[in-house]
XYZ file of C-alpha atoms in Angstrom:
769
model
C -21.265 -0.712 38.535
C -23.498 -1.553 35.963
C -22.833 -3.627 33.000
C -24.821 -5.555 29.878
C -23.614 -9.297 30.223
C -21.853 -9.646 26.465
C -20.943 -12.973 24.869
C -18.835 -11.942 21.792
C -17.986 -14.586 19.342
C -16.809 -15.833 16.004
C -17.632 -12.150 14.597
C -17.333 -8.245 15.090
C -20.766 -7.589 14.274
C -22.844 -10.108 16.441
C -23.330 -9.041 20.182
C -24.583 -11.676 22.426
C -27.030 -9.990 25.423
C -27.422 -11.986 28.944
C -29.138 -9.466 31.538
C -28.222 -6.409 33.452
C -26.341 -6.957 36.378
C -23.691 -5.465 38.595
C -20.487 -6.610 37.721
C -17.503 -5.565 40.220
C -13.424 -6.020 39.174
C -12.445 -9.158 41.851
C -9.493 -7.506 43.956
C -6.002 -9.097 42.828
C -4.497 -9.148 46.333
C -4.721 -12.713 46.369
C -4.158 -13.502 43.141
C -1.057 -15.567 41.867
C -0.068 -17.374 38.061
C -1.210 -20.621 38.505
C 0.580 -21.266 34.947
C 1.810 -19.704 32.045
C 3.039 -21.051 28.412
C 6.020 -18.027 27.753
C 7.065 -15.404 29.160
C 10.045 -12.916 28.907
C 11.934 -13.068 31.815
C 14.843 -11.235 31.399
C 14.653 -8.817 27.781
C 12.498 -6.207 29.094
C 14.434 -5.572 32.333
C 13.270 -6.411 35.810
C 9.657 -5.222 35.950
C 8.582 -6.478 33.191
C 7.615 -9.291 30.906
C 7.134 -11.625 33.136
C 3.212 -12.832 33.651
C 2.808 -11.570 36.868
C 2.777 -8.047 36.040
C -0.565 -8.540 33.949
C -2.156 -8.864 37.174
C -0.148 -6.750 39.343
C -2.786 -3.819 39.529
C 0.164 -1.728 37.340
C -0.875 -0.152 33.818
C 2.411 0.561 32.551
C 3.779 -2.821 33.482
C 2.859 -5.626 31.127
C 3.121 -9.644 30.519
C 5.313 -10.297 27.449
C 5.694 -13.807 25.980
C 9.352 -15.145 25.378
C 11.160 -13.484 22.915
C 14.883 -13.547 23.850
C 16.671 -16.921 22.854
C 13.297 -18.335 21.627
C 10.096 -17.136 19.908
C 6.971 -19.181 20.880
C 3.906 -18.384 18.771
C 0.622 -19.106 18.677
C -1.545 -20.154 21.243
C -0.343 -18.778 24.034
C -2.565 -19.762 27.508
C -1.830 -17.759 30.835
C -4.183 -19.265 34.240
C -4.809 -17.435 37.300
C -5.487 -18.453 40.788
C -8.341 -15.876 42.496
C -7.330 -17.059 45.611
C -10.843 -17.556 46.372
C -13.840 -18.887 45.215
C -16.390 -16.084 42.884
C -19.455 -15.940 41.069
C -17.012 -15.471 37.862
C -19.109 -13.250 35.130
C -16.391 -11.636 32.492
C -12.847 -10.272 32.315
C -11.510 -7.531 30.459
C -7.838 -7.219 29.130
C -5.625 -4.246 28.840
C -3.251 -4.436 25.957
C 0.183 -2.335 26.281
C 0.239 1.105 27.708
C 2.857 2.048 25.153
C 2.308 1.001 21.835
C -0.394 -0.769 19.709
C 0.932 -4.294 19.428
C 1.044 -8.075 21.098
C -3.463 -7.928 20.974
C -4.877 -11.465 20.517
C -7.786 -11.939 18.913
C -9.426 -15.259 18.861
C -9.665 -16.477 22.427
C -10.950 -19.004 24.966
C -11.551 -19.039 28.407
C -12.172 -22.017 31.035
C -13.811 -21.639 34.405
C -12.841 -24.315 37.552
C -12.498 -24.694 40.853
C -9.386 -26.926 41.660
C -7.121 -25.160 38.392
C -7.246 -28.450 36.916
C -10.534 -29.611 36.148
C -11.234 -27.519 33.388
C -14.289 -28.699 31.641
C -15.693 -27.005 28.723
C -15.356 -23.322 27.684
C -17.728 -20.679 29.440
C -16.898 -18.127 26.675
C -15.299 -18.328 23.456
C -14.804 -15.779 20.490
C -13.090 -12.628 19.220
C -11.720 -10.426 21.327
C -12.651 -6.680 20.459
C -10.871 -3.336 21.027
C -12.178 0.306 20.639
C -9.030 1.140 18.007
C -7.254 -2.152 17.113
C -4.214 0.561 16.068
C -3.951 2.328 19.642
C -2.014 1.390 22.572
C -4.011 0.871 26.112
C -6.924 -0.535 24.625
C -9.720 -2.201 26.788
C -11.542 -5.177 25.485
C -14.577 -6.356 27.716
C -16.585 -9.810 28.236
C -19.156 -10.759 30.171
C -21.023 -14.092 30.735
C -23.565 -15.844 32.748
C -21.777 -16.259 36.399
C -19.795 -19.613 37.368
C -18.086 -20.129 40.924
C -14.556 -20.447 40.139
C -11.171 -19.719 41.928
C -9.184 -20.476 38.833
C -9.259 -18.423 35.406
C -7.241 -19.981 32.141
C -7.128 -17.719 28.965
C -6.169 -19.654 25.280
C -5.269 -16.804 23.194
C -5.449 -18.557 20.032
C -4.416 -15.518 17.682
C -3.502 -12.293 17.034
C -3.963 -9.139 15.794
C -1.369 -7.987 13.937
C 0.397 -11.090 12.667
C 3.063 -11.029 15.088
C 3.606 -14.039 17.598
C 3.814 -12.859 20.581
C 0.903 -11.542 23.315
C 1.683 -8.221 25.615
C -0.777 -7.384 28.003
C -0.412 -4.408 30.727
C -3.706 -5.657 32.853
C -5.774 -8.833 33.029
C -9.364 -7.977 35.447
C -11.750 -10.463 35.991
C -15.314 -9.973 37.241
C -17.964 -11.028 39.794
C -21.683 -11.036 39.528
C -23.438 -9.360 42.880
C -26.972 -9.125 41.717
C -26.771 -11.895 39.146
C -25.233 -14.900 41.333
C -23.952 -18.044 40.111
C -27.064 -20.299 39.659
C -25.029 -23.924 38.592
C -25.858 -23.130 34.815
C -23.010 -22.977 32.617
C -22.785 -20.908 29.433
C -23.898 -22.156 26.018
C -21.042 -21.856 23.197
C -22.889 -20.816 20.585
C -22.636 -18.891 17.441
C -24.866 -16.801 14.981
C -23.309 -17.165 10.931
C -22.248 -14.161 9.701
C -24.756 -12.430 7.239
C -23.581 -10.786 4.255
C -24.657 -7.923 2.514
C -28.042 -8.811 0.157
C -29.527 -7.520 -2.725
C -33.190 -6.864 -2.961
C -33.690 -9.229 -5.329
C -31.630 -12.163 -3.938
C -34.277 -15.318 -3.563
C -34.671 -16.347 0.691
C -31.983 -17.323 2.140
C -31.368 -19.763 5.483
C -29.860 -18.027 8.571
C -27.399 -20.275 10.498
C -26.904 -20.486 14.475
C -25.489 -23.103 16.680
C -25.064 -23.647 20.011
C -23.494 -26.660 22.037
C -26.223 -27.460 24.395
C -28.264 -29.154 21.070
C -31.451 -27.165 22.510
C -33.281 -24.892 19.791
C -32.576 -21.763 18.626
C -35.424 -19.792 17.347
C -35.007 -16.083 15.186
C -36.800 -13.053 15.157
C -36.835 -9.848 12.770
C -36.004 -6.823 14.779
C -36.504 -4.216 12.397
C -36.016 -4.147 8.145
C -37.592 -5.184 4.822
C -37.420 -8.825 5.876
C -39.598 -11.589 7.463
C -38.726 -14.430 8.715
C -40.273 -18.203 8.736
C -38.287 -20.244 11.062
C -34.734 -19.942 9.822
C -35.812 -18.551 6.400
C -35.277 -15.478 5.440
C -37.346 -13.475 3.145
C -36.398 -9.891 1.368
C -39.681 -7.414 1.081
C -37.666 -5.773 -2.280
C -36.675 -2.806 -0.590
C -33.549 -1.539 0.742
C -32.093 -0.996 4.103
C -30.928 -2.262 7.182
C -31.951 -6.066 8.452
C -31.506 -6.706 12.143
C -32.322 -10.326 13.103
C -32.165 -11.731 16.438
C -30.841 -15.407 17.234
C -32.227 -16.738 20.381
C -31.864 -20.107 23.112
C -33.842 -19.628 26.367
C -31.792 -22.449 28.129
C -32.843 -24.699 30.992
C -31.457 -26.105 33.969
C -28.191 -26.487 32.860
C -27.741 -24.177 30.871
C -27.841 -20.275 30.582
C -29.908 -18.447 28.049
C -28.413 -17.461 24.912
C -29.015 -14.255 22.646
C -27.569 -12.431 19.737
C -28.317 -9.895 17.102
C -26.813 -8.747 14.069
C -27.560 -6.604 11.157
C -26.866 -6.742 7.314
C -27.522 -4.073 4.427
C -29.902 -4.974 1.935
C -28.826 -2.667 -1.149
C -31.430 -1.661 -3.692
C -29.501 -1.599 -7.166
C -32.208 0.707 -9.118
C -30.936 3.423 -6.920
C -27.339 3.260 -7.601
C -26.223 5.534 -10.301
C -22.950 5.712 -12.183
C -20.598 8.374 -11.197
C -18.385 10.149 -13.843
C -14.884 12.713 -13.721
C -12.877 13.730 -16.323
C -9.668 14.627 -17.338
C -10.450 17.748 -19.068
C -11.125 20.970 -17.158
C -13.440 23.955 -17.716
C -11.168 26.882 -16.984
C -8.773 26.267 -19.175
C -9.235 26.962 -22.582
C -8.635 24.090 -25.247
C -5.677 25.625 -27.170
C -5.320 24.994 -30.908
C -4.161 27.032 -34.114
C -6.996 25.198 -36.355
C -9.727 23.287 -35.839
C -8.545 20.187 -34.678
C -9.258 16.701 -32.741
C -8.716 16.494 -29.191
C -9.223 13.543 -27.234
C -11.650 13.909 -24.373
C -10.360 11.395 -21.270
C -13.792 10.426 -19.296
C -14.007 7.946 -16.302
C -17.096 6.228 -15.425
C -17.640 4.039 -11.954
C -20.296 2.214 -9.961
C -20.529 1.301 -6.573
C -21.645 -2.389 -6.181
C -19.335 -3.969 -9.038
C -19.768 -7.495 -8.487
C -22.952 -6.532 -9.538
C -23.437 -3.444 -11.636
C -21.278 -2.505 -14.128
C -20.890 0.622 -16.877
C -22.516 -0.357 -19.877
C -21.328 2.085 -22.049
C -20.164 5.719 -22.286
C -21.376 8.746 -24.568
C -20.193 12.251 -25.526
C -23.358 14.487 -26.470
C -21.867 17.270 -28.563
C -24.219 19.863 -30.223
C -27.318 17.222 -29.726
C -25.573 14.156 -31.041
C -24.299 11.317 -29.389
C -21.039 9.533 -29.900
C -19.765 6.367 -28.103
C -17.014 6.418 -26.062
C -14.066 3.774 -26.781
C -13.138 2.222 -23.292
C -9.102 2.736 -23.824
C -6.898 1.462 -20.542
C -9.451 2.713 -18.078
C -10.254 5.608 -19.940
C -13.364 6.797 -22.098
C -12.004 8.284 -24.792
C -13.606 10.230 -27.910
C -11.873 12.057 -30.554
C -13.946 15.530 -30.716
C -13.052 18.113 -33.021
C -15.285 21.179 -32.210
C -16.988 22.819 -35.311
C -15.760 26.586 -34.217
C -13.984 28.702 -31.923
C -15.439 29.772 -28.445
C -17.270 28.175 -26.235
C -18.590 24.339 -26.630
C -20.927 21.999 -24.197
C -19.947 18.611 -23.782
C -22.032 16.075 -22.093
C -21.249 13.008 -20.591
C -23.409 10.336 -20.569
C -22.919 7.073 -18.428
C -25.489 4.202 -18.756
C -24.982 1.062 -16.147
C -26.021 -2.125 -15.925
C -28.831 -1.563 -13.814
C -30.720 1.091 -16.238
C -29.434 4.049 -14.436
C -28.313 6.989 -16.429
C -25.503 9.614 -15.500
C -25.022 12.703 -16.826
C -22.578 15.788 -16.293
C -22.258 18.909 -18.390
C -18.971 20.828 -19.300
C -18.383 23.926 -20.830
C -14.716 23.991 -22.897
C -13.657 27.139 -24.295
C -11.925 26.664 -28.268
C -9.342 29.143 -28.589
C -6.719 29.811 -31.396
C -4.754 32.451 -28.809
C -1.625 30.879 -28.082
C 1.144 32.260 -25.907
C 3.697 30.726 -23.837
C 2.637 29.204 -20.432
C 4.712 28.751 -17.353
C 2.308 26.214 -14.709
C 3.713 26.516 -11.268
C 2.746 22.496 -9.853
C 5.227 21.688 -6.387
C 5.696 24.921 -4.290
C 7.494 24.947 -1.322
C 6.639 21.132 -0.872
C 8.472 19.260 1.428
C 9.915 15.931 1.421
C 10.717 14.712 5.313
C 10.641 11.367 6.944
C 11.656 13.169 10.320
C 8.821 15.544 11.144
C 6.503 14.217 8.230
C 7.132 11.048 8.024
C 7.206 10.322 4.349
C 9.642 9.957 1.192
C 6.771 11.465 -1.144
C 4.919 14.207 -1.964
C 1.919 14.798 -4.014
C -0.269 17.416 -6.155
C -3.299 17.293 -8.386
C -2.753 20.462 -11.225
C -4.198 21.995 -13.775
C -2.527 22.004 -17.068
C -2.707 23.664 -20.023
C -5.118 21.551 -22.504
C -4.491 21.829 -26.581
C -3.404 20.182 -29.943
C -1.171 21.552 -31.655
C -0.039 24.238 -30.222
C 3.045 23.869 -28.079
C 6.190 23.110 -29.762
C 8.691 22.609 -26.539
C 7.756 21.978 -22.741
C 10.680 22.714 -19.983
C 10.566 21.432 -16.522
C 12.222 23.403 -14.191
C 12.752 21.842 -10.475
C 14.672 23.402 -7.374
C 15.406 21.992 -4.423
C 16.428 23.386 -1.205
C 16.550 23.409 2.698
C 13.453 23.434 4.715
C 12.640 24.767 8.055
C 12.653 21.322 9.381
C 15.111 19.777 11.919
C 18.681 19.324 10.187
C 17.805 21.211 7.058
C 18.928 19.760 3.893
C 19.645 16.394 4.146
C 23.685 15.808 4.197
C 23.527 13.274 1.575
C 22.924 12.532 -2.463
C 19.525 10.800 -2.530
C 17.835 9.159 -5.544
C 14.451 10.759 -6.547
C 12.246 11.044 -9.567
C 9.189 13.265 -10.679
C 6.003 11.146 -12.278
C 2.282 12.012 -13.452
C -0.623 10.037 -13.628
C -1.180 9.240 -17.230
C -5.124 8.769 -18.709
C -4.717 4.859 -18.477
C -3.825 5.576 -14.478
C -0.222 4.353 -14.635
C 2.826 6.827 -13.183
C 5.311 7.620 -15.345
C 8.438 9.239 -14.705
C 8.929 12.677 -16.157
C 11.949 13.272 -14.847
C 15.134 11.754 -12.931
C 17.054 13.891 -9.877
C 19.482 13.063 -7.585
C 19.722 15.419 -4.642
C 23.188 17.576 -3.896
C 24.931 17.093 -0.760
C 22.984 19.146 1.870
C 22.636 22.552 -0.288
C 19.850 23.931 -2.694
C 20.304 23.383 -6.083
C 18.017 23.686 -9.665
C 18.209 21.924 -13.269
C 15.544 21.699 -15.944
C 14.917 19.360 -18.732
C 13.058 19.335 -21.954
C 10.091 17.111 -21.041
C 7.962 17.861 -24.779
C 8.106 14.152 -25.661
C 5.349 13.755 -22.749
C 2.819 16.066 -24.036
C -0.010 13.891 -24.103
C -0.303 13.264 -20.170
C 0.892 16.742 -19.577
C -2.859 18.179 -20.164
C -5.507 18.525 -18.093
C -6.026 17.779 -14.659
C -2.987 15.981 -14.019
C -1.493 14.182 -10.705
C 1.890 15.019 -9.941
C 4.137 13.237 -7.016
C 7.984 13.084 -6.134
C 9.722 10.270 -3.985
C 13.283 11.425 -2.332
C 14.933 8.329 -0.840
C 15.683 10.626 2.247
C 15.432 9.075 5.808
C 15.582 11.008 8.722
C 18.485 13.737 8.984
C 16.657 17.017 7.051
C 14.873 16.655 4.124
C 13.630 18.505 0.738
C 11.760 21.741 -0.036
C 10.682 21.432 -3.891
C 9.662 23.702 -6.276
C 8.732 22.755 -9.708
C 7.332 24.520 -12.715
C 6.104 23.589 -16.528
C 7.211 26.095 -19.213
C 5.183 25.617 -22.480
C 6.529 27.438 -25.394
C 3.853 28.423 -28.392
C 4.710 26.846 -31.576
C 3.770 24.241 -34.079
C 5.236 20.970 -33.134
C 6.744 18.350 -36.033
C 4.105 16.496 -35.015
C 0.609 17.343 -33.916
C -0.218 14.327 -32.017
C 1.789 11.997 -29.777
C 1.068 9.120 -26.960
C 3.096 7.594 -24.440
C 3.753 3.835 -23.383
C 5.483 2.848 -20.468
C 8.531 0.095 -21.461
C 10.089 -0.355 -18.269
C 9.719 0.770 -14.917
C 12.149 0.202 -11.547
C 14.934 -1.582 -10.180
C 16.713 -4.478 -12.310
C 19.790 -5.934 -10.967
C 23.396 -5.969 -12.737
C 25.549 -8.593 -13.519
C 23.662 -11.054 -11.381
C 25.457 -14.182 -12.400
C 21.698 -16.003 -12.121
C 19.838 -13.915 -14.198
C 22.454 -11.109 -16.295
C 19.444 -10.131 -18.223
C 16.435 -9.494 -16.028
C 14.939 -6.268 -18.538
C 11.840 -7.767 -20.304
C 11.372 -7.618 -24.181
C 8.549 -5.280 -24.912
C 6.518 -5.899 -28.151
C 3.878 -2.962 -29.169
C 1.903 -2.344 -31.814
C 2.477 -0.018 -34.391
C -0.722 2.099 -36.261
C -0.884 2.753 -39.603
C -1.126 6.390 -38.650
C 2.368 6.010 -36.709
C 4.623 8.634 -38.555
C 7.438 8.385 -35.836
C 8.696 6.659 -32.714
C 11.512 6.969 -30.114
C 12.379 5.225 -27.075
C 12.673 7.796 -24.216
C 15.104 5.855 -21.538
C 16.381 7.447 -18.005
C 18.930 5.269 -16.128
C 20.911 5.592 -13.163
C 23.141 3.143 -11.588
C 23.350 2.198 -8.379
C 25.389 0.104 -5.879
C 29.151 0.443 -5.105
C 31.720 -0.827 -2.884
C 34.223 -3.720 -2.572
C 31.746 -6.729 -2.740
C 30.648 -5.036 -6.399
C 32.989 -6.224 -9.129
C 34.150 -2.990 -10.379
C 32.425 -0.424 -8.167
C 29.257 -0.786 -10.267
C 26.637 0.392 -10.625
C 26.958 3.902 -9.412
C 30.484 3.951 -10.881
C 31.159 1.720 -13.322
C 31.480 3.092 -17.205
C 28.821 0.751 -18.636
C 27.731 0.280 -22.515
C 24.185 -1.244 -22.827
C 22.516 -1.703 -25.929
C 18.737 -1.899 -27.389
C 17.664 -4.663 -29.567
C 14.761 -3.576 -32.122
C 13.295 -6.684 -33.361
C 16.371 -8.818 -32.000
C 18.960 -7.097 -33.511
C 21.509 -4.828 -31.981
C 20.629 -1.388 -32.535
C 21.504 1.395 -30.343
C 24.511 1.694 -27.959
C 24.046 3.628 -24.540
C 27.143 4.931 -22.918
C 25.854 5.614 -19.416
C 28.630 7.529 -17.976
C 28.041 11.060 -17.080
C 30.904 13.478 -16.398
C 30.417 15.076 -12.633
C 33.377 18.140 -12.793
C 31.614 20.677 -13.546
C 28.330 19.686 -12.777
C 25.728 18.804 -15.236
C 23.702 21.753 -13.247
C 26.045 23.805 -12.233
C 25.696 23.078 -8.585
C 28.777 22.812 -7.075
C 30.764 23.164 -4.791
C 29.275 20.184 -2.877
C 30.572 18.379 0.338
C 30.892 14.446 -0.250
C 32.129 12.936 -3.306
C 30.398 15.141 -5.982
C 33.067 15.528 -8.241
C 33.204 11.792 -9.379
C 31.778 10.440 -12.764
C 29.042 8.545 -12.136
C 26.355 5.576 -14.358
C 23.844 8.461 -15.793
C 23.834 10.740 -13.169
C 25.579 13.391 -10.560
C 24.963 14.894 -7.593
C 22.291 17.834 -7.502
C 21.611 17.058 -11.308
C 19.036 15.639 -13.302
C 19.548 11.950 -14.933
C 20.597 11.451 -18.221
C 17.815 11.447 -20.571
C 19.149 9.135 -23.878
C 16.345 9.224 -27.019
C 16.549 6.614 -29.351
C 15.138 7.283 -33.103
C 12.481 4.188 -34.249
C 11.400 5.915 -37.323
C 13.355 3.465 -39.415
C 11.498 0.227 -37.882
C 8.000 1.558 -38.573
C 7.162 -1.072 -41.195
C 5.616 -3.876 -39.866
C 2.562 -3.973 -37.355
C 4.499 -4.374 -34.197
C 7.823 -3.802 -32.618
C 9.840 -5.480 -30.482
C 12.026 -3.693 -27.828
C 14.717 -4.825 -25.547
C 17.170 -3.235 -23.401
C 20.695 -5.335 -23.359
C 22.605 -4.946 -20.077
C 26.197 -5.030 -20.826
C 26.950 -8.371 -21.661
C 30.490 -9.032 -20.758
C 29.854 -7.674 -16.975
C 29.191 -9.994 -14.450
C 29.277 -9.402 -10.346
C 31.433 -11.754 -8.842
C 30.606 -10.880 -5.461
C 27.023 -11.743 -5.792
C 25.403 -14.241 -3.878
C 24.181 -16.060 -6.954
C 28.094 -16.631 -7.707
C 28.817 -20.622 -6.734
C 32.250 -19.512 -6.824
C 32.273 -16.300 -4.562
C 34.030 -17.099 -1.490
C 33.727 -14.818 1.098
C 37.495 -13.230 2.350
C 39.147 -14.616 -0.280
C 37.425 -13.626 -3.717
C 35.511 -11.323 -2.213
C 35.262 -9.453 1.480
C 31.915 -10.682 1.413
C 29.924 -12.567 -1.237
C 26.422 -12.773 1.284
C 26.951 -8.820 1.278
C 24.149 -8.062 -0.187
C 24.363 -4.435 -1.672
C 24.533 -5.162 -5.361
C 24.650 -3.076 -8.664
C 21.201 -2.191 -9.787
C 19.652 0.246 -12.513
C 16.623 2.546 -11.801
C 15.349 2.234 -15.412
C 12.567 4.640 -16.740
C 11.970 3.942 -20.236
C 9.043 4.679 -22.529
C 8.140 4.770 -26.165
C 6.689 7.844 -27.985
C 4.920 7.533 -30.822
C 4.068 10.616 -33.383
C 1.329 11.138 -35.759
C -0.111 14.271 -37.731
C -3.688 12.481 -37.855
C -5.227 11.377 -34.643
C -4.464 7.725 -33.050
C -6.984 5.158 -33.726
C -8.250 4.347 -30.249
C -7.787 0.613 -29.805
C -9.524 -2.473 -27.325
C -6.723 -2.177 -24.191
C -4.137 -4.051 -24.270
C -4.555 -4.766 -19.971
C -0.542 -4.892 -19.222
C -0.305 -6.566 -16.049
C 0.817 -4.081 -13.076
C 1.389 -5.084 -9.347
C 3.299 -3.130 -6.440
C 5.294 -4.649 -3.994
C 4.268 -4.669 -0.262
C 5.687 -6.494 2.570
C 4.666 -6.430 6.417
C 7.059 -6.436 8.752
C 6.943 -8.655 12.729
C 7.023 -7.601 15.208
C 7.353 -4.276 15.700
C 8.522 -2.057 17.573
C 10.878 -5.497 18.249
C 13.716 -6.042 20.349
C 16.149 -8.170 18.552
C 14.963 -9.921 15.173
C 12.089 -9.504 12.654
C 10.759 -11.607 9.535
C 8.592 -9.644 6.203
C 5.866 -11.177 4.667
C 5.436 -10.547 0.854
C 2.305 -12.076 -0.708
C 2.999 -11.808 -4.441
C 5.316 -13.470 -6.267
C 9.067 -11.712 -6.901
C 12.621 -12.127 -7.834
C 15.915 -10.979 -6.745
C 14.771 -9.040 -3.901
C 17.612 -6.489 -2.038
C 16.384 -5.859 1.588
C 18.194 -3.130 2.989
C 18.106 -1.587 6.813
C 19.076 2.142 7.482
C 19.478 4.079 9.989
C 17.946 7.186 10.136
C 21.223 9.092 8.590
C 20.243 7.188 6.147
C 23.385 4.806 6.090
C 23.317 1.019 5.377
C 23.312 -1.127 8.519
C 22.386 -4.640 6.721
C 21.800 -5.280 3.136
C 20.180 -9.056 2.063
C 20.205 -10.668 -1.149
C 17.457 -12.783 -1.886
C 16.301 -14.518 -5.055
C 12.295 -15.155 -4.779
C 9.733 -13.774 -1.981
C 9.613 -17.029 0.168
C 13.374 -17.003 1.160
C 12.562 -13.302 2.160
C 9.094 -14.868 4.373
C 11.857 -17.497 5.670
C 14.456 -15.078 6.868
C 14.976 -13.568 10.257
C 16.548 -10.292 10.412
C 18.577 -9.508 13.299
C 18.932 -6.072 15.215
C 20.149 -7.030 18.192
C 23.680 -5.594 18.110
C 22.152 -1.942 17.547
C 20.849 0.610 19.322
C 17.478 1.222 20.191
C 15.828 3.547 17.863
C 13.976 4.161 14.413
C 14.909 2.351 11.396
C 13.777 1.981 7.835
C 13.783 -1.310 5.685
C 13.613 -1.171 1.665
C 12.821 -3.674 -0.033
C 13.360 -3.893 -3.709
C 12.756 -6.128 -6.211
C 12.563 -5.969 -10.306
C 10.356 -3.134 -10.993
C 9.124 -2.106 -7.828
C 10.213 -1.698 -3.915
C 8.657 -1.119 -0.535
C 10.063 0.826 2.773
C 8.591 0.117 5.945
C 9.566 1.385 9.319
C 10.616 -0.809 12.673
C 11.087 0.296 16.060
C 13.558 -1.289 18.140
C 12.995 -1.284 21.828
């Protein structure tokens, strides 16, 4: 077959072309393994794992470096005796046929006549695959023909952060029309050229070769010229294709490389505008009042460009918007009921301007409204493969028009294998606030395998429940059924006590309870109190989780704790976190399981308890300090951080790890009858936990890699029924990264790994084979 001889060296975007040659696969009948640094001799069964299965011609068998008893990491090496000498001109590698893992990335290839004198490499670089995330992918590399009987592969790095190499087949090619000449291949590289702007100064390109022969450059196309190795851009945008070449000599084959880079004309890039307000919903207000407009402006090439300003033009007058927590805001008071034209004008640092025009109809015809959000949405890990459900919905727009908002939620059995999940699962519904933060509107713990419903008052959150709103729900279901979701919000027409409100996040996420090394993990939060604030409250949802003999006093799910709220450093409010479950607060009974037992802030088949704490008496200063203090006399004596815990004596297992914790959602609600002053944003630090699990699939063990700094982490392994198989506590992410999790005694199949820390969590799947 006709092949273009292609060298793939240091980057994905650079290819090296030598000539058009016929390259045929060398028959494998006489091939043997000359050397391999690592192979799995037993763990993959009788007909897999060993290096010989990479050259047997059977694509359903594979070579796997060792994983049983030892797990040697990269680099990996395999040497093949071809059985005779050939004019070797290339090779291809076929990745494992049934999963996408184990692909090598950076490589070196050496050739030899005797299997010992390898001299210099004939090809080095980065292997590329058609689809790096798929199984059975073949990568090809060709080079100038060299007479050899032995070929040596050094695989230097992997693609998937694993320690092992897996290959179904290695093929080696000989050239019949471009025979070996006695020359060797140049090991050359063409340094990647990054994206450029039309205004960039001339720059130099760099290519090197081990031959030390001179390299020349040529612009093949695009808005640039070259003199020597200095590129000058012509001032227009486009793509530039440039070639580096070396003609070779009696010792070395010729070499050339071609790559393409973008040249961006910044003057052609304009801002993009989106808004939270919507044209097909009237803005309801009983009297003409200020209404807060939210717009968002962004621009491509943010390293070079930025948004200079955003303005609202109303009735011919322009008003400068204030950037508050990612949103360009302006208090607009309409001059009359009826349609109003509003222009949003965004200006960028390059001088480009984008204008979007909207028509908002202002009306005082205010009626009760019911808005459906989730409609037969399904959460199911077994078939859909997600614990989340998302949707964006058009909600009412208003000022002072509704005095009550009720969230009506129902859950039922979906048409998936298993129907309803059999167990009580933690869940919650959140909306994305104008600043981009996800804020919880209610907690819900599912019933034991049956349909139920509940409702709660969400009026405090009115400011984030209008306009175009993103919703999402999470349910910690695993693999034995799922849930069908329906959620409506009912807006009752009426005059609220306060015309305006705002929502600020105080605490959000999981916090350990009774950890001897950190008894009070919830941070103290300070918030500014503007002069126009008439009242404020804390809206707090807390639910306790974790139980068993390895948690002192069966905390936190079944422990009756009393926490308190500090205001300005003073113990001010108590939180009696205990919910009676029989009768069920949502009339969701009878159920299977232990539904009738009282719990810490929740019951199966109902929404979590919501606590409101009135802060109006404490608004005398410009700031307010708020602390959430867990019951101070509780300590989990079975916690891994208790140095006096003795497994089998003081507790069954001091390293159990399934320690008590609370899932917390706390928000500060401010009220006013006047529009809030638009302040400069606080730029609250926010991060989400993420983890990479490897190797995946695994036969025995796996590790986790967590990049950011975290503390008080719990890693739990679940089977598809949601039963905890393993759980382990760690003080920091570095402890997690160094730990090796062992699944060797478990049957093959899918498992789920949950990583929890203070304020965030992540779930990943792992397949044991």
